[in-house]
XYZ file of C-alpha atoms in Angstrom:
228
model
C -11.024 -11.004 31.938
C -14.132 -12.071 34.009
C -12.306 -15.132 35.500
C -9.427 -13.109 36.797
C -11.775 -10.485 38.076
C -13.291 -13.492 40.204
C -10.083 -14.858 41.184
C -9.153 -11.368 42.626
C -12.624 -11.245 44.607
C -11.760 -14.766 45.735
C -8.264 -13.630 46.875
C -9.949 -11.017 48.883
C -11.975 -13.487 50.696
C -8.725 -15.640 51.268
C -6.998 -12.579 52.491
C -9.869 -12.094 55.393
C -9.685 -15.594 56.583
C -6.053 -15.580 56.867
C -6.143 -12.350 59.039
C -9.092 -13.850 60.944
C -6.691 -17.312 61.810
C -3.950 -14.976 62.843
C -5.954 -12.781 64.848
C -7.197 -15.657 66.716
C -3.809 -17.236 67.314
C -2.646 -13.876 68.521
C -4.941 -13.716 71.308
C -4.731 -17.228 72.438
C -0.927 -16.615 72.472
C -1.334 -13.326 74.319
C -3.549 -15.205 76.927
C -0.950 -17.440 77.345
C 1.525 -14.467 77.701
C -0.426 -12.525 80.343
C -1.356 -15.314 82.500
C 1.999 -16.992 82.501
C 4.081 -13.781 82.386
C 6.042 -15.160 79.527
C 7.979 -12.676 77.966
C 8.956 -14.556 74.857
C 5.494 -15.114 73.871
C 4.503 -11.598 74.582
C 7.373 -10.271 72.333
C 6.110 -12.817 69.392
C 2.749 -11.656 69.675
C 3.617 -7.941 69.489
C 5.828 -8.540 66.292
C 3.583 -10.862 64.538
C 0.918 -7.886 64.286
C 2.789 -6.407 61.776
C 1.693 -9.272 59.265
C -1.886 -8.500 60.098
C -1.563 -4.771 59.348
C 0.468 -5.859 55.989
C -2.304 -8.062 55.022
C -4.914 -5.417 55.819
C -3.110 -2.780 53.554
C -2.709 -5.460 50.863
C -6.251 -6.390 50.919
C -7.215 -2.615 50.687
C -5.030 -2.148 48.006
C -6.778 -5.268 46.042
C -10.316 -3.733 46.541
C -9.578 -0.211 45.525
C -7.877 -1.696 42.293
C -11.126 -3.495 41.867
C -13.454 -0.602 42.315
C -11.482 1.555 40.283
C -10.562 -0.880 36.912
C -14.075 -2.996 37.019
C -16.508 -0.607 38.858
C -18.745 -3.673 40.262
C -22.072 -3.489 41.096
C -24.676 -5.184 43.028
C -23.539 -8.251 44.841
C -19.671 -7.920 43.960
C -19.746 -4.184 45.016
C -21.270 -5.293 48.222
C -18.527 -8.015 48.587
C -15.771 -5.348 47.918
C -17.163 -2.709 50.448
C -18.025 -5.326 53.136
C -14.593 -7.021 52.729
C -12.938 -3.524 53.510
C -14.989 -3.198 56.486
C -14.158 -6.780 57.854
C -10.454 -5.991 57.241
C -10.931 -3.176 59.744
C -12.361 -5.220 62.300
C -9.673 -7.853 62.045
C -6.932 -5.243 61.960
C -8.606 -4.008 65.222
C -8.872 -7.402 66.603
C -4.769 -7.705 66.060
C -4.228 -4.755 67.784
C -6.135 -5.681 70.711
C -4.255 -8.887 71.128
C -0.987 -6.689 71.040
C -2.294 -4.781 73.885
C -2.863 -7.859 75.886
C 0.703 -8.913 75.230
C 1.995 -5.439 75.698
C 0.667 -5.392 79.207
C 2.360 -8.693 79.756
C 5.340 -7.263 78.702
C 5.117 -4.180 80.947
C 4.560 -6.353 84.236
C 7.176 -9.042 83.586
C 8.331 -10.547 85.568
C 5.460 -10.257 87.619
C 1.680 -11.006 86.370
C -0.966 -8.433 85.496
C -3.638 -10.734 86.523
C -3.699 -12.043 90.290
C -4.520 -15.688 91.044
C -8.083 -15.333 91.908
C -8.924 -13.987 88.558
C -6.564 -16.682 86.414
C -9.752 -19.104 85.458
C -11.935 -15.975 84.488
C -9.274 -14.455 81.939
C -8.344 -17.867 80.756
C -11.813 -18.318 80.120
C -12.304 -15.168 78.313
C -9.088 -15.716 76.411
C -10.485 -19.017 75.061
C -13.737 -17.870 74.423
C -12.127 -14.999 72.185
C -10.326 -17.364 70.302
C -13.295 -19.824 69.315
C -15.139 -16.643 68.322
C -12.789 -15.661 66.017
C -12.035 -19.368 64.736
C -16.077 -19.355 64.178
C -16.009 -15.696 62.122
C -13.321 -17.121 60.284
C -15.325 -20.233 59.142
C -18.437 -18.344 58.269
C -16.346 -16.341 55.892
C -15.632 -19.413 54.169
C -19.033 -21.102 54.415
C -21.233 -17.760 53.939
C -23.643 -19.971 56.479
C -26.112 -16.876 57.589
C -27.351 -19.044 60.395
C -24.156 -19.918 62.118
C -23.198 -16.032 61.443
C -26.029 -15.331 63.449
C -25.349 -17.887 66.464
C -22.052 -15.827 66.969
C -23.626 -12.839 68.490
C -25.552 -15.475 70.964
C -22.227 -17.031 71.472
C -21.016 -13.600 72.634
C -23.442 -13.424 75.370
C -20.945 -15.493 77.681
C -18.278 -13.108 77.084
C -20.294 -10.590 78.245
C -21.375 -12.453 81.367
C -17.313 -12.885 81.960
C -16.881 -9.184 81.641
C -19.460 -8.164 84.136
C -18.112 -10.765 86.717
C -14.761 -9.332 86.050
C -16.223 -5.818 87.391
C -17.877 -7.478 90.014
C -14.797 -8.724 91.463
C -12.886 -5.330 91.225
C -15.737 -3.773 93.025
C -15.775 -6.126 95.877
C -14.848 -4.600 99.209
C -12.637 -7.880 99.540
C -10.471 -6.714 96.570
C -6.585 -6.764 97.890
C -4.561 -6.328 95.024
C -4.336 -2.643 94.821
C -4.925 0.090 92.093
C -2.592 -0.738 89.495
C -3.782 -4.271 89.243
C -7.374 -3.205 89.075
C -6.445 -0.857 86.276
C -4.568 -3.656 84.479
C -7.365 -6.393 84.993
C -10.027 -3.491 83.715
C -7.921 -3.051 80.632
C -7.439 -6.842 80.194
C -11.110 -7.399 80.298
C -12.140 -4.650 77.904
C -9.641 -6.085 75.456
C -11.144 -9.336 75.343
C -14.684 -7.944 75.401
C -13.843 -5.645 72.204
C -11.971 -8.465 70.384
C -15.176 -10.538 70.788
C -17.397 -7.620 69.460
C -15.334 -7.562 66.028
C -15.436 -11.379 65.629
C -19.178 -10.854 65.867
C -19.032 -7.703 63.640
C -17.279 -10.099 60.900
C -20.222 -12.519 61.088
C -22.728 -10.031 60.764
C -20.931 -8.425 57.702
C -21.005 -11.913 56.308
C -24.858 -11.841 56.642
C -25.145 -8.527 54.947
C -22.672 -9.956 52.080
C -24.897 -12.999 51.465
C -28.362 -11.500 52.069
C -27.928 -7.715 51.466
C -29.766 -7.310 54.888
C -28.233 -6.302 57.813
C -28.094 -8.757 60.834
C -30.226 -6.929 63.456
C -32.958 -7.222 60.709
C -32.938 -10.926 60.703
C -34.590 -13.332 63.313
C -31.488 -15.085 65.196
C -31.489 -18.942 64.583
C -33.314 -21.087 67.275
C -31.010 -22.310 70.008
C -30.530 -25.729 69.806
C -32.304 -27.869 72.654
C -29.793 -30.101 74.520
C -31.228 -32.933 76.728
C -30.655 -32.413 80.632
C -28.287 -35.132 81.763
C -29.858 -38.062 83.790
């Protein structure tokens, strides 16, 4: 019975990793859809979000069943409860990727992103995907230092988000109000997606240590040599 119980706990972790990988792929494909005005990819992202929702429901059912049948305590209880919270973060991340794809579909065949902002949105999309990939790795490895590092990695997303707003507020903005609203929404979607990846990593810290990430010291920033 205990073996089956721990296998079920492991399966919850596997489900979280699958969700993280799915939403990471979704934000990458949504970025392609919004920048290239690719309706086919946009539709595929929107449709695939149902799989993420199904996985979350399945994971919640497993967790609730474990709570009811096994009445876990201490570390095992922390695993179950924290996993439920992580699944909520991941499900919302999938929703945000879907929002980007829906905006691409709404503006098709035109682009929601003006050409002079393509590079910024591309970097935001790529960074969002990398952050979620790292969150998936942390779920598997339970590496606290890597999990804590994720919040520092997210600083770049915050910089890009601020730069986007500065561009929108520039007197030289010439793309109109509708595009300004679109770009504002897109920037917010990526910024929130990154926040959810960081939240997942913080929950891994709590799962492993029993302490909240904000109460721990961040790992030292690696020192890199300056190019000659």
